[in-house]
Amino acid sequence: MTACDPPGPADRVSRPPKRLKATPTETNPLLHPSPLRPACKAKDRLLLWAPVRPRSALDSKTTLSRSDIQCIYDVITHAWADSTKETYGSGLLAFHIFCDHKSIPESDRTPTIPSVISAFISALAGSYSGSTVSNYVSGIKAWHTVHGLKWTLNDSETDALLKAASSLAPPQSRRPPREPYTVDMMVSIRSHLDLTSPLHAAVFACLTTAFYATARVGELTTKTLHSFDPLSHIKPSDVQIERDRQGNAVTNFHLPKSKSAPSGEDINWARQDGPSDPHAAFENHLKVNSPPHGGPLFAYHKGKSHKPLTKSKFLSVLASSLKASGRPPLQGHGIRIGSTLEYLLRNIPFDVVKVKGRWASDAFLVYLRRHAQILAPYMQAQPSLHESFLKLTLPPVR
């Protein structure tokens, strides 16, 4: 976070704070040109797209300096991950295109009035998924928050419209259930890889680590070949072996930064039996690739240098291996889902799986409805097996 310099006597605010320089991008032809909305990346729109009245003008009695105001902007934008800001930026673009098309004045956009948001939701309903519409509205709300604008809506009407938008969503906008990766599937993938190949060694090690650590693919790979950041991405120096009082060993991976934990968090796995053992795969990766101590964890040899394993390259290698084994390609999120299912099928308590998978809510419980095997132990004529399931499903007695 950028440090905020103390204000000087001549630093009184007379105009909006100087903002980050916009990175020129292609202007959307549906958006009317406006100095309030410069061409920039989607993730920068929350900050760079300005309201009619800047934050410094909202309070006529403010004595804050320009640097004080700028400090607010510098800090508040860290409230959201870049991927969230990109989604919100897309929603902000859709909102202003809608307002331009309807000739809605700037004064009714910031702060927005309830009828404008209701009309915006109604216009999107039937063309977008319910989650997309909800995210777009959240983006407009976040934009208000960044610029110190009041957000006053008719919550009952907004909630009803968002529910209706979800019901009216076109069938093609609904994602099919994401199929989970399984241990057998990883073994099949392994049989179609050459683990002496630097790329394949890195991919299989990354796959088994993501699966048995119940990690997100994006936490172990980079977005592009040039986006590695040692303060954000995992490195070989972030890996260590830990043991409990009984001597049980786990390999711990410290994520310097994640979407749910900006200050970092740990994931881990233990040795497994069979060809999907993450320990063997990881040791093979270190032997074949010798990734730089302070570089990307799953970097692989390419010529005389190393290349970071990008998410797209990782998924493309998996897709090729699945195709070779006669299976359809699966999405990356299926790895974390598959991991969750695997541990549940091992009869590991639900609350333990929730902690290991770092699920902030009980969303993972939706997988129970699709896999009767998970519930099988709790449907037997042995009451002792029912206890943990009853604790999870029944409300506490008051």
mmCIF file of C-alpha atoms in Angstrom:
data_model
loop_
_atom_site.group_PDB
_atom_site.id
_atom_site.type_symbol
_atom_site.label_atom_id
_atom_site.label_comp_id
_atom_site.label_asym_id
_atom_site.label_seq_id
_atom_site.Cartn_x
_atom_site.Cartn_y
_atom_site.Cartn_z
ATOM 1 C CA MET A 1 0.000 0.000 0.000
ATOM 2 C CA THR A 2 1.287 3.444 -0.912
ATOM 3 C CA ALA A 3 2.271 5.500 2.096
ATOM 4 C CA CYS A 4 0.353 8.744 2.580
ATOM 5 C CA ASP A 5 2.481 11.833 2.971
ATOM 6 C CA PRO A 6 1.440 14.317 5.656
ATOM 7 C CA PRO A 7 -0.269 17.386 4.184
ATOM 8 C CA GLY A 8 1.371 20.779 3.952
ATOM 9 C CA PRO A 9 -0.362 24.107 4.630
ATOM 10 C CA ALA A 10 -0.925 24.747 0.932
ATOM 11 C CA ASP A 11 -2.476 21.344 0.308
ATOM 12 C CA ARG A 12 -6.148 22.287 0.750
ATOM 13 C CA VAL A 13 -8.436 20.568 -1.739
ATOM 14 C CA SER A 14 -9.794 22.701 -4.527
ATOM 15 C CA ARG A 15 -10.296 20.016 -7.150
ATOM 16 C CA PRO A 16 -10.562 16.205 -7.398
ATOM 17 C CA PRO A 17 -7.405 14.296 -6.453
ATOM 18 C CA LYS A 18 -5.043 13.342 -9.209
ATOM 19 C CA ARG A 19 -5.755 9.756 -10.182
ATOM 20 C CA LEU A 20 -3.734 7.008 -11.700
ATOM 21 C CA LYS A 21 -2.885 7.460 -15.340
ATOM 22 C CA ALA A 22 -5.319 5.589 -17.548
ATOM 23 C CA THR A 23 -3.941 2.893 -19.811
ATOM 24 C CA PRO A 24 -5.415 3.553 -23.272
ATOM 25 C CA THR A 25 -7.540 0.718 -24.592
ATOM 26 C CA GLU A 26 -9.993 0.397 -27.417
ATOM 27 C CA THR A 27 -13.032 2.568 -26.744
ATOM 28 C CA ASN A 28 -16.362 0.756 -26.744
ATOM 29 C CA PRO A 29 -18.340 2.083 -29.731
ATOM 30 C CA LEU A 30 -21.618 1.897 -27.762
ATOM 31 C CA LEU A 31 -20.306 4.221 -25.039
ATOM 32 C CA HIS A 32 -20.683 7.943 -25.637
ATOM 33 C CA PRO A 33 -17.334 9.764 -25.322
ATOM 34 C CA SER A 34 -16.965 11.572 -22.005
ATOM 35 C CA PRO A 35 -14.009 13.066 -20.123
ATOM 36 C CA LEU A 36 -15.492 11.395 -17.036
ATOM 37 C CA ARG A 37 -14.859 7.955 -18.519
ATOM 38 C CA PRO A 38 -11.382 7.679 -20.075
ATOM 39 C CA ALA A 39 -10.348 4.557 -21.961
ATOM 40 C CA CYS A 40 -8.728 2.190 -19.468
ATOM 41 C CA LYS A 41 -8.585 -1.423 -18.402
ATOM 42 C CA ALA A 42 -11.773 -2.897 -16.956
ATOM 43 C CA LYS A 43 -10.206 -3.357 -13.509
ATOM 44 C CA ASP A 44 -9.318 0.358 -13.358
ATOM 45 C CA ARG A 45 -12.793 1.714 -14.117
ATOM 46 C CA LEU A 46 -13.911 1.768 -10.476
ATOM 47 C CA LEU A 47 -11.220 4.356 -9.802
ATOM 48 C CA LEU A 48 -10.652 6.137 -13.098
ATOM 49 C CA TRP A 49 -14.264 6.636 -14.145
ATOM 50 C CA ALA A 50 -15.290 9.704 -12.209
ATOM 51 C CA PRO A 51 -18.711 10.859 -11.012
ATOM 52 C CA VAL A 52 -20.030 14.346 -11.822
ATOM 53 C CA ARG A 53 -19.031 15.546 -8.371
ATOM 54 C CA PRO A 54 -15.720 14.166 -7.026
ATOM 55 C CA ARG A 55 -15.325 13.000 -3.456
ATOM 56 C CA SER A 56 -13.643 16.282 -2.437
ATOM 57 C CA ALA A 57 -16.705 18.260 -3.546
ATOM 58 C CA LEU A 58 -19.255 16.128 -1.710
ATOM 59 C CA ASP A 59 -18.419 17.697 1.639
ATOM 60 C CA SER A 60 -18.193 21.464 1.317
ATOM 61 C CA LYS A 61 -16.772 21.719 4.842
ATOM 62 C CA THR A 62 -13.838 19.370 4.309
ATOM 63 C CA THR A 63 -10.393 20.597 5.279
ATOM 64 C CA LEU A 64 -8.653 17.456 4.083
ATOM 65 C CA SER A 65 -5.654 17.973 1.862
ATOM 66 C CA ARG A 66 -5.379 16.678 -1.655
ATOM 67 C CA SER A 67 -2.944 14.006 -0.486
ATOM 68 C CA ASP A 68 -5.421 12.956 2.222
ATOM 69 C CA ILE A 69 -8.126 12.457 -0.390
ATOM 70 C CA GLN A 70 -5.735 10.611 -2.686
ATOM 71 C CA CYS A 71 -4.818 8.328 0.206
ATOM 72 C CA ILE A 72 -8.479 7.295 0.496
ATOM 73 C CA TYR A 73 -8.525 6.302 -3.173
ATOM 74 C CA ASP A 74 -5.201 4.460 -2.892
ATOM 75 C CA VAL A 75 -6.433 2.396 0.046
ATOM 76 C CA ILE A 76 -10.074 1.689 -0.797
ATOM 77 C CA THR A 77 -9.401 0.063 -4.161
ATOM 78 C CA HIS A 78 -7.536 -2.726 -2.344
ATOM 79 C CA ALA A 79 -10.879 -3.880 -0.939
ATOM 80 C CA TRP A 80 -11.426 -6.022 -4.051
ATOM 81 C CA ALA A 81 -9.255 -8.524 -5.905
ATOM 82 C CA ASP A 82 -8.262 -7.627 -9.472
ATOM 83 C CA SER A 83 -10.526 -10.331 -10.886
ATOM 84 C CA THR A 84 -13.474 -8.854 -8.977
ATOM 85 C CA LYS A 85 -12.598 -5.360 -10.155
ATOM 86 C CA GLU A 86 -12.560 -6.621 -13.740
ATOM 87 C CA THR A 87 -16.080 -8.031 -13.330
ATOM 88 C CA TYR A 88 -17.285 -4.844 -11.664
ATOM 89 C CA GLY A 89 -15.669 -2.785 -14.427
ATOM 90 C CA SER A 90 -17.657 -4.732 -17.011
ATOM 91 C CA GLY A 91 -20.828 -4.003 -15.069
ATOM 92 C CA LEU A 92 -19.966 -0.316 -14.909
ATOM 93 C CA LEU A 93 -19.498 -0.257 -18.688
ATOM 94 C CA ALA A 94 -22.886 -1.931 -19.232
ATOM 95 C CA PHE A 95 -24.524 0.552 -16.845
ATOM 96 C CA HIS A 96 -23.209 3.642 -18.633
ATOM 97 C CA ILE A 97 -24.050 2.224 -22.067
ATOM 98 C CA PHE A 98 -27.590 1.686 -20.774
ATOM 99 C CA CYS A 99 -27.726 5.235 -19.399
ATOM 100 C CA ASP A 100 -26.385 6.695 -22.662
ATOM 101 C CA HIS A 101 -28.977 4.766 -24.652
ATOM 102 C CA LYS A 102 -31.777 6.008 -22.375
ATOM 103 C CA SER A 103 -30.380 9.575 -22.262
ATOM 104 C CA ILE A 104 -30.156 9.425 -18.477
ATOM 105 C CA PRO A 105 -28.289 12.513 -17.228
ATOM 106 C CA GLU A 106 -25.082 12.244 -15.241
ATOM 107 C CA SER A 107 -26.832 13.706 -12.200
ATOM 108 C CA ASP A 108 -29.147 10.659 -12.069
ATOM 109 C CA ARG A 109 -26.237 8.240 -12.388
ATOM 110 C CA THR A 110 -24.160 9.507 -9.439
ATOM 111 C CA PRO A 111 -25.530 9.040 -6.937
ATOM 112 C CA THR A 112 -27.897 6.839 -8.840
ATOM 113 C CA ILE A 113 -31.614 6.838 -8.119
ATOM 114 C CA PRO A 114 -33.543 3.606 -7.412
ATOM 115 C CA SER A 115 -35.646 3.726 -10.571
ATOM 116 C CA VAL A 116 -32.518 3.829 -12.755
ATOM 117 C CA ILE A 117 -31.090 0.677 -11.167
ATOM 118 C CA SER A 118 -34.482 -1.041 -11.404
ATOM 119 C CA ALA A 119 -34.708 -0.152 -15.097
ATOM 120 C CA PHE A 120 -31.124 -1.356 -15.645
ATOM 121 C CA ILE A 121 -31.854 -4.742 -14.044
ATOM 122 C CA SER A 122 -35.075 -5.072 -16.033
ATOM 123 C CA ALA A 123 -33.208 -4.351 -19.272
ATOM 124 C CA LEU A 124 -30.666 -7.095 -18.566
ATOM 125 C CA ALA A 125 -33.211 -9.678 -17.401
ATOM 126 C CA GLY A 126 -33.759 -12.399 -19.969
ATOM 127 C CA SER A 127 -30.417 -11.794 -21.698
ATOM 128 C CA TYR A 128 -27.905 -12.444 -18.930
ATOM 129 C CA SER A 129 -27.522 -14.977 -16.142
ATOM 130 C CA GLY A 130 -28.786 -14.016 -12.710
ATOM 131 C CA SER A 131 -25.258 -14.021 -11.281
ATOM 132 C CA THR A 132 -24.035 -11.673 -14.023
ATOM 133 C CA VAL A 133 -26.841 -9.187 -13.359
ATOM 134 C CA SER A 134 -26.163 -9.349 -9.623
ATOM 135 C CA ASN A 135 -22.429 -8.808 -10.158
ATOM 136 C CA TYR A 136 -23.107 -5.817 -12.411
ATOM 137 C CA VAL A 137 -25.257 -4.183 -9.748
ATOM 138 C CA SER A 138 -22.564 -4.910 -7.168
ATOM 139 C CA GLY A 139 -20.086 -3.184 -9.479
ATOM 140 C CA ILE A 140 -22.182 -0.012 -9.558
ATOM 141 C CA LYS A 141 -22.443 -0.112 -5.780
ATOM 142 C CA ALA A 142 -18.665 -0.547 -5.450
ATOM 143 C CA TRP A 143 -18.157 2.449 -7.765
ATOM 144 C CA HIS A 144 -20.319 4.523 -5.430
ATOM 145 C CA THR A 145 -18.284 3.316 -2.466
ATOM 146 C CA VAL A 146 -14.944 4.224 -4.062
ATOM 147 C CA HIS A 147 -16.116 7.764 -4.805
ATOM 148 C CA GLY A 148 -17.922 8.372 -1.528
ATOM 149 C CA LEU A 149 -21.405 8.411 -3.066
ATOM 150 C CA LYS A 150 -24.578 7.465 -1.218
ATOM 151 C CA TRP A 151 -26.143 4.155 -2.227
ATOM 152 C CA THR A 152 -29.841 4.298 -1.479
ATOM 153 C CA LEU A 153 -32.056 1.746 -3.145
ATOM 154 C CA ASN A 154 -35.405 0.138 -2.527
ATOM 155 C CA ASP A 155 -33.898 -3.131 -1.285
ATOM 156 C CA SER A 156 -37.136 -5.089 -1.529
ATOM 157 C CA GLU A 157 -37.686 -4.073 -5.144
ATOM 158 C CA THR A 158 -34.038 -4.633 -6.081
ATOM 159 C CA ASP A 159 -33.973 -8.094 -4.478
ATOM 160 C CA ALA A 160 -37.210 -9.044 -6.238
ATOM 161 C CA LEU A 161 -35.873 -7.875 -9.603
ATOM 162 C CA LEU A 162 -32.594 -9.766 -9.129
ATOM 163 C CA LYS A 163 -34.562 -12.897 -8.265
ATOM 164 C CA ALA A 164 -36.697 -12.397 -11.369
ATOM 165 C CA ALA A 165 -33.570 -11.874 -13.496
ATOM 166 C CA SER A 166 -32.275 -15.220 -12.270
ATOM 167 C CA SER A 167 -35.569 -16.916 -13.169
ATOM 168 C CA LEU A 168 -35.642 -15.292 -16.618
ATOM 169 C CA ALA A 169 -32.029 -16.106 -17.460
ATOM 170 C CA PRO A 170 -31.698 -17.773 -20.894
ATOM 171 C CA PRO A 171 -30.894 -21.502 -20.766
ATOM 172 C CA GLN A 172 -27.579 -20.986 -22.571
ATOM 173 C CA SER A 173 -26.399 -18.665 -19.789
ATOM 174 C CA ARG A 174 -26.673 -21.393 -17.172
ATOM 175 C CA ARG A 175 -23.437 -23.227 -16.604
ATOM 176 C CA PRO A 176 -23.702 -26.996 -16.750
ATOM 177 C CA PRO A 177 -22.581 -28.737 -13.557
ATOM 178 C CA ARG A 178 -18.793 -28.803 -13.438
ATOM 179 C CA GLU A 179 -17.545 -32.352 -13.537
ATOM 180 C CA PRO A 180 -15.002 -33.199 -10.847
ATOM 181 C CA TYR A 181 -11.525 -34.547 -11.369
ATOM 182 C CA THR A 182 -10.958 -37.919 -9.706
ATOM 183 C CA VAL A 183 -7.925 -39.921 -8.621
ATOM 184 C CA ASP A 184 -8.517 -42.365 -11.486
ATOM 185 C CA MET A 185 -8.665 -39.454 -13.907
ATOM 186 C CA MET A 186 -5.323 -38.126 -12.686
ATOM 187 C CA VAL A 187 -3.790 -41.566 -13.111
ATOM 188 C CA SER A 188 -5.156 -41.664 -16.664
ATOM 189 C CA ILE A 189 -3.718 -38.206 -17.367
ATOM 190 C CA ARG A 190 -0.349 -39.338 -16.008
ATOM 191 C CA SER A 191 -0.253 -42.248 -18.454
ATOM 192 C CA HIS A 192 -0.437 -39.771 -21.341
ATOM 193 C CA LEU A 193 2.318 -37.494 -20.045
ATOM 194 C CA ASP A 194 6.076 -37.804 -20.348
ATOM 195 C CA LEU A 195 7.272 -37.000 -16.831
ATOM 196 C CA THR A 196 10.832 -36.532 -18.094
ATOM 197 C CA SER A 197 9.547 -33.573 -20.119
ATOM 198 C CA PRO A 198 9.993 -30.270 -18.217
ATOM 199 C CA LEU A 199 6.506 -29.034 -19.124
ATOM 200 C CA HIS A 200 4.736 -32.311 -18.357
ATOM 201 C CA ALA A 201 6.624 -32.726 -15.077
ATOM 202 C CA ALA A 202 5.515 -29.246 -13.979
ATOM 203 C CA VAL A 203 1.910 -29.804 -15.089
ATOM 204 C CA PHE A 204 1.493 -33.128 -13.281
ATOM 205 C CA ALA A 205 3.087 -31.765 -10.107
ATOM 206 C CA CYS A 206 0.795 -28.752 -10.258
ATOM 207 C CA LEU A 207 -2.256 -30.965 -10.848
ATOM 208 C CA THR A 208 -1.582 -33.299 -7.933
ATOM 209 C CA THR A 209 -0.717 -30.389 -5.631
ATOM 210 C CA ALA A 210 -3.892 -28.518 -6.564
ATOM 211 C CA PHE A 211 -5.980 -31.666 -6.077
ATOM 212 C CA TYR A 212 -4.636 -32.924 -2.776
ATOM 213 C CA ALA A 213 -4.224 -29.402 -1.338
ATOM 214 C CA THR A 214 -7.772 -28.480 -2.483
ATOM 215 C CA ALA A 215 -6.349 -25.375 -4.155
ATOM 216 C CA ARG A 216 -7.538 -23.105 -6.914
ATOM 217 C CA VAL A 217 -5.560 -23.453 -10.156
ATOM 218 C CA GLY A 218 -4.934 -19.701 -10.250
ATOM 219 C CA GLU A 219 -3.161 -19.908 -6.890
ATOM 220 C CA LEU A 220 -0.452 -22.180 -8.311
ATOM 221 C CA THR A 221 -0.057 -20.763 -11.816
ATOM 222 C CA THR A 222 0.403 -17.329 -13.373
ATOM 223 C CA LYS A 223 -2.046 -15.520 -15.594
ATOM 224 C CA THR A 224 0.528 -14.681 -18.278
ATOM 225 C CA LEU A 225 4.197 -15.362 -18.990
ATOM 226 C CA HIS A 226 5.110 -11.942 -17.627
ATOM 227 C CA SER A 227 2.729 -11.534 -14.701
ATOM 228 C CA PHE A 228 4.770 -13.330 -12.008
ATOM 229 C CA ASP A 229 5.010 -11.282 -8.824
ATOM 230 C CA PRO A 230 7.082 -12.719 -5.958
ATOM 231 C CA LEU A 231 4.884 -10.856 -3.476
ATOM 232 C CA SER A 232 1.729 -12.498 -4.854
ATOM 233 C CA HIS A 233 2.716 -15.831 -6.398
ATOM 234 C CA ILE A 234 3.980 -18.976 -4.699
ATOM 235 C CA LYS A 235 7.697 -19.810 -4.959
ATOM 236 C CA PRO A 236 9.915 -22.782 -4.005
ATOM 237 C CA SER A 237 10.982 -20.776 -0.947
ATOM 238 C CA ASP A 238 7.343 -20.891 0.242
ATOM 239 C CA VAL A 239 7.363 -24.695 0.609
ATOM 240 C CA GLN A 240 8.329 -26.585 3.742
ATOM 241 C CA ILE A 241 7.654 -29.913 5.462
ATOM 242 C CA GLU A 242 5.935 -29.871 8.842
ATOM 243 C CA ARG A 243 5.200 -32.651 11.339
ATOM 244 C CA ASP A 244 2.657 -33.043 14.105
ATOM 245 C CA ARG A 245 3.264 -34.577 17.556
ATOM 246 C CA GLN A 246 2.770 -38.075 16.186
ATOM 247 C CA GLY A 247 5.360 -37.487 13.475
ATOM 248 C CA ASN A 248 2.838 -37.257 10.626
ATOM 249 C CA ALA A 249 4.379 -35.184 7.843
ATOM 250 C CA VAL A 250 2.617 -32.730 5.566
ATOM 251 C CA THR A 251 4.085 -30.535 2.867
ATOM 252 C CA ASN A 252 2.970 -26.958 3.445
ATOM 253 C CA PHE A 253 2.664 -24.366 0.697
ATOM 254 C CA HIS A 254 2.394 -20.742 1.784
ATOM 255 C CA LEU A 255 0.394 -18.610 -0.646
ATOM 256 C CA PRO A 256 1.729 -15.038 -0.299
ATOM 257 C CA LYS A 257 -1.625 -13.719 -1.472
ATOM 258 C CA SER A 258 -4.973 -15.180 -2.468
ATOM 259 C CA LYS A 259 -8.388 -13.879 -3.422
ATOM 260 C CA SER A 260 -9.856 -14.733 -0.034
ATOM 261 C CA ALA A 261 -6.749 -13.888 2.008
ATOM 262 C CA PRO A 262 -4.821 -10.830 0.717
ATOM 263 C CA SER A 263 -2.234 -11.269 3.478
ATOM 264 C CA GLY A 264 -1.583 -14.909 2.578
ATOM 265 C CA GLU A 265 -2.605 -18.381 3.756
ATOM 266 C CA ASP A 266 -1.362 -21.972 3.781
ATOM 267 C CA ILE A 267 -2.409 -25.056 1.823
ATOM 268 C CA ASN A 268 -0.958 -28.520 2.220
ATOM 269 C CA TRP A 269 -1.008 -32.175 1.334
ATOM 270 C CA ALA A 270 0.386 -35.462 2.632
ATOM 271 C CA ARG A 271 1.880 -38.387 0.740
ATOM 272 C CA GLN A 272 -0.629 -40.624 -1.007
ATOM 273 C CA ASP A 273 -0.568 -44.229 -2.211
ATOM 274 C CA GLY A 274 -0.436 -44.931 -5.922
ATOM 275 C CA PRO A 275 0.687 -43.096 -9.065
ATOM 276 C CA SER A 276 -1.142 -39.870 -8.171
ATOM 277 C CA ASP A 277 1.079 -39.292 -5.115
ATOM 278 C CA PRO A 278 1.739 -35.527 -4.997
ATOM 279 C CA HIS A 279 5.040 -36.012 -3.159
ATOM 280 C CA ALA A 280 6.509 -38.140 -5.950
ATOM 281 C CA ALA A 281 5.179 -35.751 -8.597
ATOM 282 C CA PHE A 282 6.602 -32.717 -6.805
ATOM 283 C CA GLU A 283 10.016 -34.353 -6.254
ATOM 284 C CA ASN A 284 10.101 -35.258 -9.957
ATOM 285 C CA HIS A 285 9.311 -31.653 -10.886
ATOM 286 C CA LEU A 286 12.128 -30.344 -8.689
ATOM 287 C CA LYS A 287 14.546 -32.884 -10.190
ATOM 288 C CA VAL A 288 13.597 -32.203 -13.819
ATOM 289 C CA ASN A 289 13.136 -28.428 -13.634
ATOM 290 C CA SER A 290 15.080 -27.096 -10.628
ATOM 291 C CA PRO A 291 12.839 -24.008 -10.465
ATOM 292 C CA PRO A 292 14.598 -20.841 -9.200
ATOM 293 C CA HIS A 293 14.318 -20.429 -5.431
ATOM 294 C CA GLY A 294 12.603 -17.055 -5.753
ATOM 295 C CA GLY A 295 10.782 -17.728 -9.021
ATOM 296 C CA PRO A 296 7.453 -19.377 -9.900
ATOM 297 C CA LEU A 297 7.013 -22.675 -8.064
ATOM 298 C CA PHE A 298 6.035 -24.614 -11.181
ATOM 299 C CA ALA A 299 8.436 -22.953 -13.591
ATOM 300 C CA TYR A 300 9.777 -25.365 -16.211
ATOM 301 C CA HIS A 301 12.876 -25.472 -18.384
ATOM 302 C CA LYS A 302 12.476 -23.960 -21.833
ATOM 303 C CA GLY A 303 15.762 -23.786 -23.698
ATOM 304 C CA LYS A 304 18.372 -22.205 -21.430
ATOM 305 C CA SER A 305 15.867 -20.472 -19.164
ATOM 306 C CA HIS A 306 12.707 -21.109 -17.188
ATOM 307 C CA LYS A 307 9.133 -20.271 -18.104
ATOM 308 C CA PRO A 308 6.334 -19.854 -15.564
ATOM 309 C CA LEU A 309 3.469 -22.311 -15.853
ATOM 310 C CA THR A 310 0.491 -20.226 -16.937
ATOM 311 C CA LYS A 311 -3.057 -21.281 -16.226
ATOM 312 C CA SER A 312 -3.858 -21.521 -19.936
ATOM 313 C CA LYS A 313 -0.826 -23.722 -20.660
ATOM 314 C CA PHE A 314 -1.646 -25.939 -17.668
ATOM 315 C CA LEU A 315 -5.246 -26.462 -18.784
ATOM 316 C CA SER A 316 -4.286 -27.037 -22.423
ATOM 317 C CA VAL A 317 -1.897 -29.857 -21.480
ATOM 318 C CA LEU A 318 -4.599 -31.449 -19.311
ATOM 319 C CA ALA A 319 -7.138 -31.103 -22.109
ATOM 320 C CA SER A 320 -4.790 -32.869 -24.543
ATOM 321 C CA SER A 321 -4.174 -35.698 -22.086
ATOM 322 C CA LEU A 322 -7.872 -36.122 -21.371
ATOM 323 C CA LYS A 323 -8.610 -36.204 -25.091
ATOM 324 C CA ALA A 324 -5.934 -38.848 -25.604
ATOM 325 C CA SER A 325 -7.624 -40.966 -22.939
ATOM 326 C CA GLY A 326 -11.017 -40.550 -24.585
ATOM 327 C CA ARG A 327 -12.385 -38.086 -22.032
ATOM 328 C CA PRO A 328 -13.850 -34.627 -22.616
ATOM 329 C CA PRO A 329 -11.902 -31.593 -21.371
ATOM 330 C CA LEU A 330 -12.853 -30.332 -17.908
ATOM 331 C CA GLN A 331 -12.696 -26.909 -16.316
ATOM 332 C CA GLY A 332 -9.971 -26.036 -13.858
ATOM 333 C CA HIS A 333 -12.441 -25.555 -11.012
ATOM 334 C CA GLY A 334 -13.248 -29.256 -11.341
ATOM 335 C CA ILE A 335 -9.933 -29.982 -9.598
ATOM 336 C CA ARG A 336 -10.987 -28.262 -6.372
ATOM 337 C CA ILE A 337 -14.444 -29.807 -6.621
ATOM 338 C CA GLY A 338 -12.929 -33.233 -7.177
ATOM 339 C CA SER A 339 -10.638 -32.783 -4.193
ATOM 340 C CA THR A 340 -13.586 -31.868 -1.977
ATOM 341 C CA LEU A 341 -15.500 -34.937 -3.120
ATOM 342 C CA GLU A 342 -12.500 -37.220 -2.641
ATOM 343 C CA TYR A 343 -12.004 -36.174 0.963
ATOM 344 C CA LEU A 344 -15.736 -36.421 1.688
ATOM 345 C CA LEU A 345 -15.806 -39.918 0.200
ATOM 346 C CA ARG A 346 -13.024 -40.828 2.625
ATOM 347 C CA ASN A 347 -15.515 -40.023 5.397
ATOM 348 C CA ILE A 348 -13.516 -37.026 6.553
ATOM 349 C CA PRO A 349 -15.855 -34.840 8.654
ATOM 350 C CA PHE A 350 -17.652 -32.092 6.770
ATOM 351 C CA ASP A 351 -16.237 -29.316 8.932
ATOM 352 C CA VAL A 352 -12.680 -30.560 8.337
ATOM 353 C CA VAL A 353 -13.215 -30.621 4.566
ATOM 354 C CA LYS A 354 -14.645 -27.109 4.758
ATOM 355 C CA VAL A 355 -11.540 -25.849 6.555
ATOM 356 C CA LYS A 356 -9.132 -27.664 4.234
ATOM 357 C CA GLY A 357 -10.891 -26.351 1.138
ATOM 358 C CA ARG A 358 -11.053 -22.858 2.652
ATOM 359 C CA TRP A 359 -14.742 -22.634 1.830
ATOM 360 C CA ALA A 360 -16.023 -19.368 3.282
ATOM 361 C CA SER A 361 -19.585 -20.693 3.244
ATOM 362 C CA ASP A 362 -21.370 -24.029 3.022
ATOM 363 C CA ALA A 363 -21.464 -23.792 -0.782
ATOM 364 C CA PHE A 364 -19.495 -27.034 -1.093
ATOM 365 C CA LEU A 365 -22.431 -28.910 0.411
ATOM 366 C CA VAL A 366 -24.157 -28.696 -2.977
ATOM 367 C CA TYR A 367 -21.924 -31.611 -4.031
ATOM 368 C CA LEU A 368 -23.674 -33.857 -1.528
ATOM 369 C CA ARG A 369 -26.826 -33.781 -3.609
ATOM 370 C CA ARG A 370 -24.996 -35.201 -6.601
ATOM 371 C CA HIS A 371 -23.104 -38.009 -4.953
ATOM 372 C CA ALA A 372 -25.079 -40.545 -2.963
ATOM 373 C CA GLN A 373 -21.838 -42.314 -2.013
ATOM 374 C CA ILE A 374 -20.974 -39.462 0.344
ATOM 375 C CA LEU A 375 -24.187 -39.909 2.265
ATOM 376 C CA ALA A 376 -24.043 -43.709 2.258
ATOM 377 C CA PRO A 377 -22.283 -44.103 5.645
ATOM 378 C CA TYR A 378 -24.918 -41.911 7.270
ATOM 379 C CA MET A 379 -27.812 -43.982 5.973
ATOM 380 C CA GLN A 380 -26.688 -47.266 7.494
ATOM 381 C CA ALA A 381 -28.170 -48.942 10.567
ATOM 382 C CA GLN A 382 -25.300 -47.746 12.747
ATOM 383 C CA PRO A 383 -26.324 -44.673 14.733
ATOM 384 C CA SER A 384 -22.719 -43.814 15.622
ATOM 385 C CA LEU A 385 -22.099 -42.820 12.012
ATOM 386 C CA HIS A 386 -24.964 -40.351 12.041
ATOM 387 C CA GLU A 387 -23.574 -37.955 14.615
ATOM 388 C CA SER A 388 -21.481 -35.607 12.482
ATOM 389 C CA PHE A 389 -24.131 -35.431 9.765
ATOM 390 C CA LEU A 390 -26.858 -34.585 12.281
ATOM 391 C CA LYS A 391 -24.682 -31.868 13.790
ATOM 392 C CA LEU A 392 -24.304 -30.352 10.358
ATOM 393 C CA THR A 393 -27.921 -30.515 9.259
ATOM 394 C CA LEU A 394 -30.022 -30.037 12.370
ATOM 395 C CA PRO A 395 -30.414 -26.611 13.999
ATOM 396 C CA PRO A 396 -29.179 -26.255 17.577
ATOM 397 C CA VAL A 397 -31.724 -26.796 20.342
ATOM 398 C CA ARG A 398 -32.625 -23.527 22.083
#
